[in-house]
mmCIF file of C-alpha atoms and ligand atoms in Angstrom:
data_model
loop_
_atom_site.group_PDB
_atom_site.id
_atom_site.type_symbol
_atom_site.label_atom_id
_atom_site.label_comp_id
_atom_site.label_asym_id
_atom_site.label_seq_id
_atom_site.Cartn_x
_atom_site.Cartn_y
_atom_site.Cartn_z
ATOM 1 C CA MET A 95 -23.446 -9.328 -6.056
ATOM 2 C CA ALA A 96 -22.033 -6.614 -8.296
ATOM 3 C CA ARG A 97 -18.783 -5.090 -7.067
ATOM 4 C CA ALA A 98 -17.932 -1.448 -7.071
ATOM 5 C CA HIS A 99 -14.914 0.518 -6.265
ATOM 6 C CA LEU A 100 -14.732 3.243 -3.840
ATOM 7 C CA THR A 101 -9.399 3.432 -2.023
ATOM 8 C CA ALA A 102 -5.698 3.869 0.177
ATOM 9 C CA GLY A 103 -4.576 2.111 3.693
ATOM 10 C CA SER A 104 -1.655 3.141 5.421
ATOM 11 C CA GLU A 105 -1.967 4.902 2.089
ATOM 12 C CA LEU A 106 -4.723 7.132 3.546
ATOM 13 C CA ASP A 107 -3.204 9.849 5.608
ATOM 14 C CA ASN A 108 -5.149 12.788 6.897
ATOM 15 C CA CYS A 109 -7.758 13.658 4.439
ATOM 16 C CA SER A 110 -12.245 13.138 4.509
ATOM 17 C CA ALA A 111 -15.579 11.938 2.520
ATOM 18 C CA ARG A 112 -18.872 13.451 1.817
ATOM 19 C CA ALA A 113 -22.125 12.053 3.083
ATOM 20 C CA ALA A 114 -24.955 13.437 5.107
ATOM 21 C CA GLY A 115 -23.963 13.369 8.749
ATOM 22 C CA CYS A 116 -20.597 11.670 8.203
ATOM 23 C CA ASP A 117 -17.355 13.601 8.386
ATOM 24 C CA PHE A 118 -14.715 11.886 6.321
ATOM 25 C CA SER A 119 -12.742 15.128 6.431
ATOM 26 C CA GLY A 120 -11.227 15.704 2.997
ATOM 27 C CA TYR A 121 -12.172 12.484 1.222
ATOM 28 C CA ASP A 122 -14.950 12.083 -1.267
ATOM 29 C CA LEU A 123 -16.815 8.741 -0.952
ATOM 30 C CA ASP A 124 -19.984 7.949 -2.864
ATOM 31 C CA LEU A 125 -21.958 6.827 0.150
ATOM 32 C CA ASP A 126 -25.363 7.601 -1.376
ATOM 33 C CA TRP A 127 -24.545 5.001 -4.014
ATOM 34 C CA ALA A 128 -23.548 2.511 -1.319
ATOM 35 C CA ILE A 129 -26.804 3.009 0.566
ATOM 36 C CA ALA A 130 -28.781 2.551 -2.640
ATOM 37 C CA LEU A 131 -26.855 -0.670 -3.264
ATOM 38 C CA ILE A 132 -27.627 -1.974 0.233
ATOM 39 C CA LYS A 133 -31.319 -1.270 -0.265
ATOM 40 C CA LYS A 134 -31.303 -3.036 -3.634
ATOM 41 C CA SER A 135 -29.456 -6.079 -2.313
ATOM 42 C CA ASN A 136 -31.953 -6.693 0.522
ATOM 43 C CA ALA A 137 -28.946 -7.330 2.823
ATOM 44 C CA THR A 138 -29.951 -7.295 6.496
ATOM 45 C CA ARG A 139 -26.472 -7.430 8.100
ATOM 46 C CA ILE A 140 -23.847 -4.960 6.907
ATOM 47 C CA GLY A 141 -20.155 -4.850 7.812
ATOM 48 C CA LEU A 142 -18.104 -1.623 7.747
ATOM 49 C CA GLN A 143 -14.305 -1.557 7.494
ATOM 50 C CA ALA A 144 -12.049 1.479 7.078
ATOM 51 C CA PRO A 145 -8.453 2.555 7.716
ATOM 52 C CA GLU A 146 -7.720 4.620 10.833
ATOM 53 C CA GLY A 147 -7.970 7.919 8.929
ATOM 54 C CA LEU A 148 -11.633 7.251 8.135
ATOM 55 C CA LYS A 149 -12.665 5.237 11.184
ATOM 56 C CA ARG A 150 -13.933 8.159 13.226
ATOM 57 C CA ALA A 151 -16.822 8.574 10.794
ATOM 58 C CA LEU A 152 -17.968 4.946 10.982
ATOM 59 C CA PRO A 153 -20.361 5.177 13.982
ATOM 60 C CA ALA A 154 -22.325 7.992 12.292
ATOM 61 C CA LEU A 155 -22.279 6.103 9.020
ATOM 62 C CA ALA A 156 -23.507 2.940 10.753
ATOM 63 C CA ARG A 157 -26.433 4.859 12.284
ATOM 64 C CA GLN A 158 -27.247 6.381 8.918
ATOM 65 C CA ILE A 159 -27.254 2.989 7.187
ATOM 66 C CA GLU A 160 -29.382 1.457 9.943
ATOM 67 C CA GLU A 161 -31.917 4.297 9.753
ATOM 68 C CA GLN A 162 -32.129 4.352 5.970
ATOM 69 C CA THR A 163 -32.070 0.617 5.239
ATOM 70 C CA GLY A 164 -33.344 -1.081 8.401
ATOM 71 C CA SER A 165 -30.279 -3.335 8.368
ATOM 72 C CA GLU A 166 -27.972 -4.132 11.294
ATOM 73 C CA VAL A 167 -24.431 -2.739 10.975
ATOM 74 C CA ILE A 168 -21.243 -4.190 12.497
ATOM 75 C CA ILE A 169 -18.024 -2.116 12.455
ATOM 76 C CA SER A 170 -14.661 -3.840 12.142
ATOM 77 C CA GLY A 171 -12.583 -2.640 15.121
ATOM 78 C CA ASP A 172 -9.295 -4.064 13.916
ATOM 79 C CA PRO A 173 -6.614 -1.999 12.176
ATOM 80 C CA CYS A 174 -6.938 -1.818 8.389
ATOM 81 C CA PHE A 175 -3.857 -0.980 6.303
ATOM 82 C CA GLY A 176 -5.061 -1.437 2.756
ATOM 83 C CA ALA A 177 -7.282 -3.346 0.393
ATOM 84 C CA CYS A 178 -4.911 -6.239 1.155
ATOM 85 C CA ASP A 179 -6.382 -6.271 4.642
ATOM 86 C CA ILE A 180 -9.991 -7.401 4.355
ATOM 87 C CA ASP A 181 -11.643 -8.456 7.618
ATOM 88 C CA MET A 182 -12.456 -11.977 6.423
ATOM 89 C CA LEU A 183 -14.238 -13.057 9.620
ATOM 90 C CA LEU A 184 -16.519 -10.037 9.540
ATOM 91 C CA SER A 185 -17.243 -10.614 5.843
ATOM 92 C CA GLN A 186 -18.479 -14.096 6.817
ATOM 93 C CA GLU A 187 -20.717 -12.651 9.568
ATOM 94 C CA VAL A 188 -22.565 -10.235 7.292
ATOM 95 C CA ASP A 189 -24.494 -10.274 4.031
ATOM 96 C CA LEU A 190 -22.562 -7.376 2.577
ATOM 97 C CA MET A 191 -19.441 -5.527 3.717
ATOM 98 C CA LEU A 192 -18.362 -2.008 2.749
ATOM 99 C CA HIS A 193 -14.578 -1.614 2.691
ATOM 100 C CA LEU A 194 -13.963 2.137 2.651
ATOM 101 C CA GLY A 195 -10.965 3.992 1.347
ATOM 102 C CA HIS A 196 -9.122 1.525 -0.902
ATOM 103 C CA ALA A 197 -9.280 0.294 -4.468
ATOM 104 C CA GLU A 198 -9.897 -3.395 -4.827
ATOM 105 C CA LEU A 199 -6.658 -5.369 -5.289
ATOM 106 C CA GLU A 200 -7.789 -8.717 -6.531
ATOM 107 C CA GLU A 201 -10.670 -11.110 -6.405
ATOM 108 C CA GLY A 202 -11.764 -11.500 -2.774
ATOM 109 C CA PRO A 203 -15.011 -12.359 -1.000
ATOM 110 C CA LYS A 204 -17.938 -11.673 -3.323
ATOM 111 C CA ASN A 205 -19.881 -9.752 -0.673
ATOM 112 C CA VAL A 206 -17.193 -7.054 -0.153
ATOM 113 C CA ILE A 207 -17.812 -3.729 -1.858
ATOM 114 C CA PHE A 208 -14.863 -1.313 -2.170
ATOM 115 C CA LEU A 209 -15.612 2.377 -1.801
ATOM 116 C CA GLU A 210 -12.558 4.332 -3.009
ATOM 117 C CA ALA A 211 -11.696 7.604 -1.265
ATOM 118 C CA ARG A 212 -10.821 10.530 -3.507
ATOM 119 C CA VAL A 213 -9.311 13.860 -2.556
ATOM 120 C CA ASP A 214 -10.837 16.730 -4.479
ATOM 121 C CA GLU A 215 -7.599 18.674 -4.980
ATOM 122 C CA ASP A 216 -6.746 20.265 -8.330
ATOM 123 C CA LEU A 217 -3.320 19.024 -9.460
ATOM 124 C CA THR A 218 -2.630 21.796 -11.996
ATOM 125 C CA ALA A 219 -0.670 24.143 -9.723
ATOM 126 C CA ILE A 220 1.473 21.480 -8.076
ATOM 127 C CA ALA A 221 2.359 19.886 -11.439
ATOM 128 C CA ALA A 222 3.280 23.301 -12.874
ATOM 129 C CA LYS A 223 5.511 23.945 -9.842
ATOM 130 C CA ALA A 224 7.113 20.500 -10.165
ATOM 131 C CA ALA A 225 7.889 21.125 -13.856
ATOM 132 C CA SER A 226 10.749 23.424 -12.936
ATOM 133 C CA PHE A 227 12.360 20.608 -10.900
ATOM 134 C CA LEU A 228 12.267 18.148 -13.820
ATOM 135 C CA ARG A 229 15.268 17.717 -16.120
ATOM 136 C CA ALA A 230 13.749 15.524 -18.850
ATOM 137 C CA LYS A 231 11.194 16.565 -21.476
ATOM 138 C CA ARG A 232 9.487 13.156 -21.196
ATOM 139 C CA VAL A 233 8.684 11.890 -17.705
ATOM 140 C CA GLY A 234 6.677 9.140 -16.039
ATOM 141 C CA VAL A 235 3.900 10.451 -13.787
ATOM 142 C CA ALA A 236 2.418 8.468 -10.901
ATOM 143 C CA THR A 237 0.145 9.029 -7.952
ATOM 144 C CA THR A 238 -1.906 7.197 -5.349
ATOM 145 C CA ILE A 239 -5.577 6.321 -5.430
ATOM 146 C CA GLN A 240 -6.623 9.561 -3.699
ATOM 147 C CA HIS A 241 -5.508 11.696 -6.666
ATOM 148 C CA VAL A 242 -5.549 9.322 -9.631
ATOM 149 C CA HIS A 243 -8.909 10.587 -10.932
ATOM 150 C CA GLN A 244 -7.269 14.004 -11.500
ATOM 151 C CA ILE A 245 -4.008 12.894 -13.068
ATOM 152 C CA ASP A 246 -5.051 14.378 -16.433
ATOM 153 C CA GLN A 247 -4.832 17.831 -14.825
ATOM 154 C CA ALA A 248 -1.186 17.144 -13.992
ATOM 155 C CA LEU A 249 -0.449 15.878 -17.514
ATOM 156 C CA GLN A 250 -2.013 18.985 -19.047
ATOM 157 C CA ALA A 251 -0.059 21.302 -16.713
ATOM 158 C CA LEU A 252 3.199 19.540 -17.689
ATOM 159 C CA ARG A 253 2.279 19.837 -21.378
ATOM 160 C CA ASN A 254 1.800 23.585 -20.891
ATOM 161 C CA CYS A 255 5.406 23.644 -19.638
ATOM 162 C CA GLY A 256 6.681 21.695 -22.670
ATOM 163 C CA ILE A 257 6.964 18.348 -20.841
ATOM 164 C CA GLU A 258 5.340 15.126 -21.998
ATOM 165 C CA GLY A 259 3.967 13.133 -19.056
ATOM 166 C CA LEU A 260 3.377 9.394 -19.452
ATOM 167 C CA ILE A 261 1.367 7.183 -17.142
ATOM 168 C CA GLY A 262 1.704 3.437 -16.759
ATOM 169 C CA PRO A 263 -1.227 1.067 -17.319
ATOM 170 C CA ALA A 264 -3.487 -0.592 -14.770
ATOM 171 C CA GLY A 265 -2.985 -4.288 -14.223
ATOM 172 C CA GLY A 266 -2.397 -6.829 -11.474
ATOM 173 C CA ARG A 267 -3.141 -5.184 -8.155
ATOM 174 C CA ILE A 268 -2.989 -1.719 -9.732
ATOM 175 C CA ARG A 269 -6.584 -0.731 -10.414
ATOM 176 C CA HIS A 270 -6.081 2.580 -12.280
ATOM 177 C CA ALA A 271 -3.645 3.813 -14.947
ATOM 178 C CA GLY A 272 -1.022 6.055 -13.322
ATOM 179 C CA GLN A 273 -1.541 4.587 -9.827
ATOM 180 C CA VAL A 274 1.184 3.060 -7.658
ATOM 181 C CA LEU A 275 0.890 1.107 -4.411
ATOM 182 C CA GLY A 276 3.518 0.767 -1.702
ATOM 183 C CA CYS A 277 3.820 -2.884 -2.750
ATOM 184 C CA SER A 278 3.578 -2.560 -6.548
ATOM 185 C CA TYR A 279 5.420 -0.343 -9.036
ATOM 186 C CA ARG A 280 4.631 -2.350 -12.167
ATOM 187 C CA SER A 281 2.857 0.602 -13.761
ATOM 188 C CA VAL A 282 5.909 2.886 -13.625
ATOM 189 C CA ARG A 283 8.444 0.162 -14.473
ATOM 190 C CA SER A 284 6.712 -0.348 -17.804
ATOM 191 C CA LEU A 285 7.493 3.226 -18.933
ATOM 192 C CA ASP A 286 10.483 4.025 -21.133
ATOM 193 C CA VAL A 287 11.525 7.257 -19.390
ATOM 194 C CA ASP A 288 14.569 8.533 -17.506
ATOM 195 C CA GLU A 289 12.757 10.466 -14.825
ATOM 196 C CA TYR A 290 9.527 10.320 -12.788
ATOM 197 C CA LEU A 291 7.207 12.770 -11.111
ATOM 198 C CA PHE A 292 5.230 11.434 -8.144
ATOM 199 C CA ILE A 293 2.249 13.488 -7.004
ATOM 200 C CA GLY A 294 0.990 12.665 -3.531
ATOM 201 C CA THR A 295 1.686 12.717 0.181
ATOM 202 C CA GLY A 296 4.481 10.917 2.050
ATOM 203 C CA ARG A 297 7.894 9.645 0.912
ATOM 204 C CA PHE A 298 7.343 5.898 0.778
ATOM 205 C CA HIS A 299 5.806 5.737 -2.708
ATOM 206 C CA PRO A 300 8.321 8.041 -4.430
ATOM 207 C CA LEU A 301 11.147 6.153 -2.679
ATOM 208 C CA GLY A 302 9.614 2.949 -4.010
ATOM 209 C CA ILE A 303 9.515 4.365 -7.546
ATOM 210 C CA ALA A 304 13.162 5.452 -7.307
ATOM 211 C CA LEU A 305 14.292 2.064 -5.995
ATOM 212 C CA ALA A 306 12.084 -0.023 -8.287
ATOM 213 C CA THR A 307 13.227 1.862 -11.414
ATOM 214 C CA GLY A 308 16.672 3.166 -10.460
ATOM 215 C CA LYS A 309 15.679 6.545 -11.946
ATOM 216 C CA ARG A 310 15.524 10.114 -10.641
ATOM 217 C CA VAL A 311 12.208 10.936 -8.907
ATOM 218 C CA VAL A 312 10.735 14.323 -8.092
ATOM 219 C CA THR A 313 7.937 14.257 -5.529
ATOM 220 C CA ALA A 314 5.220 16.911 -5.288
ATOM 221 C CA ASP A 315 2.680 17.063 -2.470
ATOM 222 C CA PRO A 316 -0.580 18.719 -3.592
ATOM 223 C CA LEU A 317 -1.701 19.236 0.014
ATOM 224 C CA THR A 318 1.408 21.067 1.278
ATOM 225 C CA GLY A 319 2.718 22.403 -2.057
ATOM 226 C CA ASN A 320 6.177 20.980 -1.294
ATOM 227 C CA VAL A 321 8.301 19.726 -4.198
ATOM 228 C CA SER A 322 11.630 17.947 -3.763
ATOM 229 C CA GLU A 323 13.951 15.359 -5.259
ATOM 230 C CA ILE A 324 14.006 11.914 -3.693
ATOM 231 C CA ASP A 325 17.276 10.839 -2.129
ATOM 232 C CA THR A 326 17.423 7.059 -1.687
ATOM 233 C CA ASP A 327 20.781 7.106 0.079
ATOM 234 C CA PRO A 328 19.581 7.297 3.734
ATOM 235 C CA LEU A 329 17.207 4.355 3.250
ATOM 236 C CA LEU A 330 19.859 2.304 1.443
ATOM 237 C CA ARG A 331 22.331 2.937 4.284
ATOM 238 C CA ARG A 332 19.754 1.790 6.839
ATOM 239 C CA ARG A 333 19.002 -1.349 4.830
ATOM 240 C CA PHE A 334 22.696 -2.153 4.481
ATOM 241 C CA ALA A 335 23.079 -1.759 8.250
ATOM 242 C CA ALA A 336 20.104 -4.092 8.857
ATOM 243 C CA ILE A 337 21.641 -6.775 6.625
ATOM 244 C CA CYS A 338 24.975 -6.439 8.453
ATOM 245 C CA LEU A 339 23.214 -6.751 11.834
ATOM 246 C CA ALA A 340 21.280 -9.842 10.653
ATOM 247 C CA LYS A 341 24.566 -11.516 9.669
ATOM 248 C CA GLU A 342 25.169 -12.136 13.382
ATOM 249 C CA ALA A 343 21.848 -14.038 13.773
ATOM 250 C CA ARG A 344 21.552 -17.844 13.748
ATOM 251 C CA HIS A 345 17.767 -18.040 14.343
ATOM 252 C CA PHE A 346 15.447 -16.286 11.900
ATOM 253 C CA ALA A 347 11.663 -15.891 12.061
ATOM 254 C CA ILE A 348 10.042 -15.803 8.608
ATOM 255 C CA LEU A 349 6.880 -13.748 9.089
ATOM 256 C CA VAL A 350 3.802 -14.613 7.031
ATOM 257 C CA SER A 351 0.795 -12.319 7.185
ATOM 258 C CA LYS A 352 -2.738 -13.618 7.662
ATOM 259 C CA LYS A 353 -4.037 -10.633 5.697
ATOM 260 C CA PRO A 354 -5.333 -12.011 2.400
ATOM 261 C CA GLY A 355 -3.521 -9.549 0.113
ATOM 262 C CA GLN A 356 -0.181 -9.831 1.978
ATOM 263 C CA ARG A 357 -0.017 -13.594 2.463
ATOM 264 C CA ARG A 358 3.066 -15.019 0.694
ATOM 265 C CA MET A 359 3.310 -18.463 2.233
ATOM 266 C CA SER A 360 5.053 -20.113 -0.738
ATOM 267 C CA LEU A 361 7.731 -17.403 -0.761
ATOM 268 C CA ALA A 362 8.159 -17.838 3.018
ATOM 269 C CA LYS A 363 8.631 -21.587 2.616
ATOM 270 C CA LYS A 364 11.280 -21.020 -0.077
ATOM 271 C CA LEU A 365 13.131 -18.617 2.214
ATOM 272 C CA LYS A 366 12.930 -21.084 5.108
ATOM 273 C CA ALA A 367 14.441 -23.835 2.954
ATOM 274 C CA LEU A 368 17.114 -21.434 1.733
ATOM 275 C CA GLY A 369 18.069 -20.449 5.263
ATOM 276 C CA GLU A 370 18.178 -24.061 6.422
ATOM 277 C CA ALA A 371 20.405 -24.945 3.481
ATOM 278 C CA HIS A 372 22.797 -22.310 4.855
ATOM 279 C CA GLY A 373 22.751 -23.880 8.330
ATOM 280 C CA LEU A 374 20.383 -21.374 9.955
ATOM 281 C CA GLN A 375 17.551 -22.166 12.362
ATOM 282 C CA MET A 376 14.394 -21.009 10.607
ATOM 283 C CA SER A 377 10.863 -20.619 12.045
ATOM 284 C CA LEU A 378 7.747 -19.889 9.979
ATOM 285 C CA VAL A 379 5.535 -17.513 11.951
ATOM 286 C CA PHE A 380 1.940 -16.819 10.851
ATOM 287 C CA LEU A 381 0.408 -13.657 12.318
ATOM 288 C CA ASP A 382 -2.112 -10.930 11.623
ATOM 289 C CA ASN A 383 -0.660 -7.639 12.816
ATOM 290 C CA ILE A 384 3.124 -7.593 12.955
ATOM 291 C CA GLU A 385 4.105 -5.787 16.145
ATOM 292 C CA PRO A 386 7.326 -5.942 18.191
ATOM 293 C CA ASP A 387 5.723 -7.633 21.221
ATOM 294 C CA ARG A 388 4.495 -10.508 19.029
ATOM 295 C CA LEU A 389 8.100 -11.465 18.320
ATOM 296 C CA VAL A 390 9.662 -11.109 21.763
ATOM 297 C CA ASN A 391 8.938 -14.604 23.107
ATOM 298 C CA LEU A 392 9.795 -16.419 19.891
ATOM 299 C CA GLY A 393 13.479 -15.998 20.577
ATOM 300 C CA ALA A 394 14.446 -15.165 16.982
ATOM 301 C CA GLU A 395 17.548 -13.016 16.566
ATOM 302 C CA ALA A 396 16.372 -11.574 13.230
ATOM 303 C CA ALA A 397 13.229 -11.690 11.093
ATOM 304 C CA VAL A 398 12.262 -11.623 7.431
ATOM 305 C CA SER A 399 8.875 -10.090 6.654
ATOM 306 C CA THR A 400 7.036 -11.509 3.661
ATOM 307 C CA ALA A 401 4.065 -9.235 4.513
ATOM 308 C CA CYS A 402 3.601 -5.631 3.379
ATOM 309 C CA PRO A 403 7.013 -4.212 2.349
ATOM 310 C CA ARG A 404 6.392 -1.259 4.665
ATOM 311 C CA VAL A 405 6.833 -3.527 7.712
ATOM 312 C CA ALA A 406 10.580 -3.847 7.102
ATOM 313 C CA LEU A 407 11.217 -0.627 5.206
ATOM 314 C CA ASP A 408 9.074 1.895 7.100
ATOM 315 C CA ASP A 409 8.783 0.387 10.576
ATOM 316 C CA ALA A 410 12.184 -1.298 11.071
ATOM 317 C CA ALA A 411 13.106 1.007 13.966
ATOM 318 C CA LYS A 412 10.218 -0.402 16.039
ATOM 319 C CA TYR A 413 11.754 -3.859 16.315
ATOM 320 C CA GLY A 414 14.531 -4.847 18.641
ATOM 321 C CA ILE A 415 15.962 -7.215 16.023
ATOM 322 C CA ALA A 416 16.950 -6.782 12.381
ATOM 323 C CA MET A 417 13.903 -6.988 10.099
ATOM 324 C CA LEU A 418 14.712 -7.814 6.479
ATOM 325 C CA THR A 419 12.736 -7.976 3.251
ATOM 326 C CA PRO A 420 12.927 -11.224 1.236
ATOM 327 C CA PRO A 421 15.441 -9.843 -1.312
ATOM 328 C CA GLU A 422 17.616 -8.558 1.559
ATOM 329 C CA PHE A 423 17.651 -12.033 3.123
ATOM 330 C CA GLU A 424 18.874 -13.407 -0.215
ATOM 331 C CA ILE A 425 21.603 -10.748 -0.267
ATOM 332 C CA LEU A 426 22.613 -11.784 3.240
ATOM 333 C CA LEU A 427 22.901 -15.412 2.099
ATOM 334 C CA GLU A 428 24.770 -14.272 -1.041
ATOM 335 C CA THR A 429 22.222 -15.888 -3.356
ATOM 336 C CA ARG A 430 21.446 -12.407 -4.714
ATOM 337 C CA GLU A 431 23.936 -9.664 -5.547
ATOM 338 C CA TRP A 432 23.393 -6.073 -4.503
ATOM 339 C CA VAL A 433 24.126 -4.681 -7.965
ATOM 340 C CA ARG A 434 21.105 -2.438 -7.671
ATOM 341 C CA TYR A 435 18.948 -2.600 -4.524
ATOM 342 C CA ALA A 436 15.958 -4.924 -5.143
ATOM 343 C CA PHE A 437 12.840 -3.287 -3.733
ATOM 344 C CA ASP A 438 10.375 -5.810 -2.326
ATOM 345 C CA GLU A 439 7.062 -5.882 -4.195
ATOM 346 C CA ILE A 440 4.087 -8.153 -3.728
ATOM 347 C CA GLU A 441 3.670 -8.863 -7.395
ATOM 348 C CA ASP A 442 6.050 -8.782 -10.330
ATOM 349 C CA GLY A 443 8.717 -7.574 -7.940
ATOM 350 C CA PRO A 444 12.122 -9.045 -7.239
ATOM 351 C CA ALA A 445 10.845 -11.181 -4.348
ATOM 352 C CA LEU A 446 8.664 -13.424 -6.513
HETATM 353 S S1 SF4 B 127 0.512 -4.679 1.099
HETATM 354 FE FE1 SF4 B 127 0.320 -3.092 -0.468
HETATM 355 S S2 SF4 B 127 -1.836 -2.478 -0.409
HETATM 356 FE FE2 SF4 B 127 -1.401 -3.567 1.510
HETATM 357 S S3 SF4 B 127 -0.866 -1.929 2.991
HETATM 358 FE FE3 SF4 B 127 1.047 -2.723 2.080
HETATM 359 S S4 SF4 B 127 1.451 -1.327 0.374
HETATM 360 FE FE4 SF4 B 127 -0.707 -1.045 0.912
#
């Protein structure tokens, strides 16, 4: 089955797609193409999976597919955080599964088709506004999947302001040149620049760029028009506090995700052995969705998440115990120095 690419996870915030009868409010998805593909494939059972921001449109989409193709549609009801999070069981139940919103990360089940979500927002004005916040005449430019198809508009707007914008290449789990993921900053690290401009919504990605590169980052949100400089200090203080808190713990849970694109079992085993060599009680815990109540009865006094980096860095406040990233656990054990904070990445990053 040919694969196609339609994008973003926890990376999809509050935008929508276009298709008769389906309100994907703000996102553009090529659903006509998907329906044509279903018809051509002769699939009779179709799976649908989407992140929360797009889920509301799935019942109408399911009806539309059933009416137009005669196939039976099953919607995945579980949370979906990214292309790392394919509903494997559903993909085995159906002939073909549409995963909406994210760009494909890596080779997965052959019957999963990725339908990236794009926001149709011109980036010219926001890039021109951001230009006045930039200090360098040569900057790295990055964005998320929702805007990556329009990154040339941003580069042209910077050029008009006398600034050369460079974008990093695709590769690994990065599908498009200029794109970053919350778990991969390889594209921006490859650029020889002293400053970056991130165009997109939310602070996690620009924080990731700043921490992964150690360089100044200006962030510009095309939806709100806000432009600001990223300050990594509050996050670094919180991470330092988490490491200090975890120093009191004797029993650690090493969390391994069941989600195919977040599963780092070999890293988890290395961390377990490392902890045991330092006299700690270590438990490997395999789970799908990492939530506070899943940890309560395990009795661990601290945890290390080898799953999506956002679990420890974005959601730490949810847990009643210290939640570390793999590099932070190594800092705690003094097998890694905190010369510059090592941001956890799922490929090419310091944790591997
Ligand atoms: S592992 Fe990567 S792709 Fe998956 S939700 Fe986290 S940041 Fe997004």
